[in-house]
C-alpha positions as semicolon CSV with decimal commas, in nm:
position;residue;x (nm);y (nm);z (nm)
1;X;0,000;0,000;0,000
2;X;0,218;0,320;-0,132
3;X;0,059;0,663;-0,092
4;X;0,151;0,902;-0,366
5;X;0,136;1,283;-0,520
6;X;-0,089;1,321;-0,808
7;X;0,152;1,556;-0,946
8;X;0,423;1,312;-0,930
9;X;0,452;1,173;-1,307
10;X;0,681;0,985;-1,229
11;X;0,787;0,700;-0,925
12;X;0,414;0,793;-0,830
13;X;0,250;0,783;-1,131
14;X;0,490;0,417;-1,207
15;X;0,311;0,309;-0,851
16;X;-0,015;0,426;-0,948
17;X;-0,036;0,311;-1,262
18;X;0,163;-0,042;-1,231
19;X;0,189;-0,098;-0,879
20;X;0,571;-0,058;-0,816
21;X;0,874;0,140;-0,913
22;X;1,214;-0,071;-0,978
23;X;1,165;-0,354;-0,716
24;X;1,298;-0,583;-0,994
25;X;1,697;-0,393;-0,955
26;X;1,662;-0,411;-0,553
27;X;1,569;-0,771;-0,562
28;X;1,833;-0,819;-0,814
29;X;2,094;-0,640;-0,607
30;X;1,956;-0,861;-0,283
31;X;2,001;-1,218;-0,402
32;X;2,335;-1,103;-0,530
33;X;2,517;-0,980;-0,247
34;X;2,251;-1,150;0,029
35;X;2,263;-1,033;0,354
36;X;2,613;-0,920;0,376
37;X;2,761;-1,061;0,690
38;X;2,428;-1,124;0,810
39;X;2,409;-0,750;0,821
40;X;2,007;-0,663;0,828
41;X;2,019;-0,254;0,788
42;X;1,920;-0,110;0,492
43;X;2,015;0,220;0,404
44;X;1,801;0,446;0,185
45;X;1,960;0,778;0,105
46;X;1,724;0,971;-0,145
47;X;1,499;0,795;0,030
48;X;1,165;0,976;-0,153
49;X;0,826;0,806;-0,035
50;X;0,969;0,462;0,097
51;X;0,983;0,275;-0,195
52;X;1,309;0,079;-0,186
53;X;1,292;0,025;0,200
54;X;0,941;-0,115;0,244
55;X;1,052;-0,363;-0,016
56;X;1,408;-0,437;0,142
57;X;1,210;-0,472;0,487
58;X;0,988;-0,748;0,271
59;X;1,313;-0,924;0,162
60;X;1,511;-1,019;0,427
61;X;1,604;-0,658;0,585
62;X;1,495;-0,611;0,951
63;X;1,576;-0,288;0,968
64;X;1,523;0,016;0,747
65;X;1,756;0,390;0,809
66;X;1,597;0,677;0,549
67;X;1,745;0,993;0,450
68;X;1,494;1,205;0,263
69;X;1,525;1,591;0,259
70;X;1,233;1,705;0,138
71;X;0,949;1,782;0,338
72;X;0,671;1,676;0,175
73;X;0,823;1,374;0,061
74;X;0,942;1,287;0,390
75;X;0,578;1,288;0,524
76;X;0,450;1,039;0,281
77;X;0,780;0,785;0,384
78;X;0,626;0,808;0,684
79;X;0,265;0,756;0,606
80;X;0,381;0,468;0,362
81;X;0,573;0,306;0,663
82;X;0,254;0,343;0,905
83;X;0,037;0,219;0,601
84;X;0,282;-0,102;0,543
85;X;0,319;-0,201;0,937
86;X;0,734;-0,167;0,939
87;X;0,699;0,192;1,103
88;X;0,858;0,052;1,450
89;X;1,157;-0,131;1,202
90;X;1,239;0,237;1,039
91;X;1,442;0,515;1,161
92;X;1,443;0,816;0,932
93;X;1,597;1,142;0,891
94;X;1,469;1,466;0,788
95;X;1,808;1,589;0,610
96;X;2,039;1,612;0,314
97;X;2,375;1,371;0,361
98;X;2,633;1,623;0,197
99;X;2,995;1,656;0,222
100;X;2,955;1,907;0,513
101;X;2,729;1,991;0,741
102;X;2,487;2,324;0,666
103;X;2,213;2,451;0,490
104;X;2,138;2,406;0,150
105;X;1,910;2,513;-0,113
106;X;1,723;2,242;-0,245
107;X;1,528;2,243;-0,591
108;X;1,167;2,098;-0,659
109;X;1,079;1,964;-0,933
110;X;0,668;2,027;-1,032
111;X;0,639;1,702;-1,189
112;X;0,883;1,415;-1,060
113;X;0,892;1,467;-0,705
114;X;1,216;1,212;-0,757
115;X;1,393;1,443;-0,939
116;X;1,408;1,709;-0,616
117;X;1,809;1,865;-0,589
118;X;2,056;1,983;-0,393
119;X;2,187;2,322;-0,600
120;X;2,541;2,329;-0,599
121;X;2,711;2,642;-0,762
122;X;2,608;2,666;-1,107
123;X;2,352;2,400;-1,120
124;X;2,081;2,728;-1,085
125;X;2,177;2,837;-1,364
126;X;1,944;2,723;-1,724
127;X;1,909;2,367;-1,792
128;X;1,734;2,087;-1,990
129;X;1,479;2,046;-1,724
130;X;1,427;2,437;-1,665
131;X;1,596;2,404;-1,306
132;X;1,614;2,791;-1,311
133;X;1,204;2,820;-1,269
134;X;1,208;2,584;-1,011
135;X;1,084;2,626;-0,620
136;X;1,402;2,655;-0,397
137;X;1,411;2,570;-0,030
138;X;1,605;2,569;0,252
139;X;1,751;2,203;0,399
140;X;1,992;2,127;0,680
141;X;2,230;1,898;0,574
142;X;2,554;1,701;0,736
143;X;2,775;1,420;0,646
144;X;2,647;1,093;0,650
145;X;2,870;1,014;0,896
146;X;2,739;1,273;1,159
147;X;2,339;1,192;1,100
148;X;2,401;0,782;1,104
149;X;2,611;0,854;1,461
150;X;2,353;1,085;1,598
151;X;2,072;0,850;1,510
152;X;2,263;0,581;1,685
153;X;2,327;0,368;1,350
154;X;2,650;0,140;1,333
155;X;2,770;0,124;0,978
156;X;2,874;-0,216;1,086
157;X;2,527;-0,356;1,088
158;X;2,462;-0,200;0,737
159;X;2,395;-0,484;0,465
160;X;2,337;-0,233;0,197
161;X;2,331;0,088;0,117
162;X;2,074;0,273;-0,162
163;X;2,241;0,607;-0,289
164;X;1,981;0,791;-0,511
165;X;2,009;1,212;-0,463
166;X;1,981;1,318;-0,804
167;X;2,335;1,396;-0,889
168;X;2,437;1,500;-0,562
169;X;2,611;1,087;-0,504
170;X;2,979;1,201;-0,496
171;X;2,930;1,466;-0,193
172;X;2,717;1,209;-0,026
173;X;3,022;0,974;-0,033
174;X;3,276;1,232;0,046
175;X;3,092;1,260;0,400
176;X;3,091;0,852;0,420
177;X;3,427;0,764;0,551
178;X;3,267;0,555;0,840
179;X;3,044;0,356;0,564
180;X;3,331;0,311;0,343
181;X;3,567;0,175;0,620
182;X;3,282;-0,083;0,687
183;X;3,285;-0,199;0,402
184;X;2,925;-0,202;0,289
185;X;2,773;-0,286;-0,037
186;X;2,641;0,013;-0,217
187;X;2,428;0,065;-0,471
188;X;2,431;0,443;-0,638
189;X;2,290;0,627;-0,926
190;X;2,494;0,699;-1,252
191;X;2,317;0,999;-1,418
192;X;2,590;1,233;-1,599
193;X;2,405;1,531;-1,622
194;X;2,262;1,539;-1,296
195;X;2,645;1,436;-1,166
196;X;2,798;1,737;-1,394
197;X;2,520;2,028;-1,303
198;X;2,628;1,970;-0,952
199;X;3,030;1,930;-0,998
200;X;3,022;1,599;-0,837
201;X;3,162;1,361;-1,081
202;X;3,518;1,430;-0,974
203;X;3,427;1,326;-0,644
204;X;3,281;1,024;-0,761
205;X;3,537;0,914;-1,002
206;X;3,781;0,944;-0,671
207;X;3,558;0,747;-0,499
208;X;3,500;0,486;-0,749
209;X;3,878;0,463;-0,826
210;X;3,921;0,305;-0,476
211;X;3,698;0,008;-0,534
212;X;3,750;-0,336;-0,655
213;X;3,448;-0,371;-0,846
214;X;3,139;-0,157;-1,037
215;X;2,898;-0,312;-1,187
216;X;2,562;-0,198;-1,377
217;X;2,269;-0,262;-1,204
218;X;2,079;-0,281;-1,541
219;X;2,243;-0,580;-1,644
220;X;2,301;-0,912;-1,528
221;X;2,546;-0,943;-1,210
222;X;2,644;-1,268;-1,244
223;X;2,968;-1,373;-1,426
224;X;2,992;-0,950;-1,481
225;X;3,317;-0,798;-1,567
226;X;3,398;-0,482;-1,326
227;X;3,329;-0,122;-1,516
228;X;3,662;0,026;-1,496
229;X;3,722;0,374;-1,433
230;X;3,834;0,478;-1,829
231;X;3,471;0,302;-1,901
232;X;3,260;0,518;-1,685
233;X;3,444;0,842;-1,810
234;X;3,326;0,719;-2,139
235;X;3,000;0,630;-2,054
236;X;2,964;0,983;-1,853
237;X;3,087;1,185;-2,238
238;X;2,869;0,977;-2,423
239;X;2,569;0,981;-2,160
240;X;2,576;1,355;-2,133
241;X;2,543;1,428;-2,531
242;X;2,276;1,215;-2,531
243;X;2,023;1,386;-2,261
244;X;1,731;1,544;-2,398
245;X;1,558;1,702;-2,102
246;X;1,259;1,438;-2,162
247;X;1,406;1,143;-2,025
248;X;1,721;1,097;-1,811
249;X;1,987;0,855;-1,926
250;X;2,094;0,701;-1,645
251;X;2,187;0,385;-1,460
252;X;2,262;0,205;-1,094
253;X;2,564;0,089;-1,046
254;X;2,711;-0,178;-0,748
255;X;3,024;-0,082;-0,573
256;X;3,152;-0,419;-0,426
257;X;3,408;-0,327;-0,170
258;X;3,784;-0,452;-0,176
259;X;3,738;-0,731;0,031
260;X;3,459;-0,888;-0,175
């Protein structure tokens, strides 16, 4: 039972209109890494309406951490959660993980309520999605270090970790050191245009450059060569001159960490 926006055209209108909204890359992602270390937290970052957590809490996941910025979208997580029955198995955070802690000005989109972002320097400026017209609000924001250890989350007990802020992934893992060190499958979004608007593919690529293997999310996992780094700089070129403003081209990818 998902509660939605009407004005959401897309996750909600995907939910509305076909009852779910990429369930078929979590369980994908699941059954290939399992419970990592019998580790039964999953993290949501972009968390949006609850999506991806109510169906990790269905698959195996006993426990359910969101990070969801926005306001209104924060409200229906939490309505979705009540609706669902795994509100006492969530903890969830009203906040932006960022490289640093502070406020932020965060973008709404009219129509995709998934497609809310944090502005980074230029990324107000014109775009293929009119981001200049858009409603801008305040956020508070901190590493995802800091909110994890004030909520009283060990990275430790993390089986996976769901990295979807709309461009905004490389800051989010600059502020990760503690989830990096414990080794912790993650799963993040590869969209070029959002990751260039907001300056964070450099970050990324630094990031990614560390790890032992990426894979796409959108294909197969099994038997799945690892994406290597002069790969994802083409993909990111290519990717880029092929956005149109009407669709996003974009993927998830895995980061396995070194000792996998």
């Amino acid at each position: 039972r998902i509660a939605t926006y009407l004005d959401d055209h897309v996750i909600g209108q995907s939910i509305r209109e076909t009852g779910h909204f990429e369930e078929d890359s979590i369980l994908q992602v699941t059954k290939f890494v399992g419970l990592h270390r019998g580790r039964k937290t999953f993290l949501d970052i972009g968390a949006n309406i609850g999506t991806h957590a109510l169906f990790a809490l269905q698959n195996g996941f006993e426990r359910a951490v969101c990070i969801e910025p926005d306001p209104a979208n924060f409200m229906l997580l939490r309505i979705n959660q009540i609706l669902n029955g795994v509100d006492p198995k969530c903890i969830n955070i009203n906040a932006a993980a960022s490289a640093v802690p502070g406020e932020l000005q965060f973008e709404l989109s009219e129509t995709n309520y998934g497609d809310h972002r944090i502005r980074v320097g230029s990324s107000a400026e014109s775009g293929k999605y009119a981001e200049q017209n858009r409603n801008v609000i305040s956020v508070k924001a901190d590493t995802l270090d800091s909110l994890l250890d004030r909520a009283n989350v060990n990275p430790n007990d993390i089986g996976l970790a769901w990295i979807d802020t709309q461009g905004h992934e490389g800051h989010v893992l600059a502020g990760a050191a503690g989830l990096c060190k414990a080794n912790v499958p993650i799963v993040i979004e590869f969209w070029p245009y959002g990751l260039k608007r907001s300056g964070g593919y450099p970050l990324l690529r630094e990031f990614l450059a560390e790890q032992s293997r990426v894979l796409d999310v959108r294909q197969p996992l099994d038997g799945q060569p690892s994406i290597t780094i002069e790969q994802l700089d083409q993909r990111f070129a290519e990717w880029l001159g092929k956005e149109t403003g009407t669709m996003a081209v974009h993927t998830d990818l895995l980061i396995l960490p070194k000792q996998d």
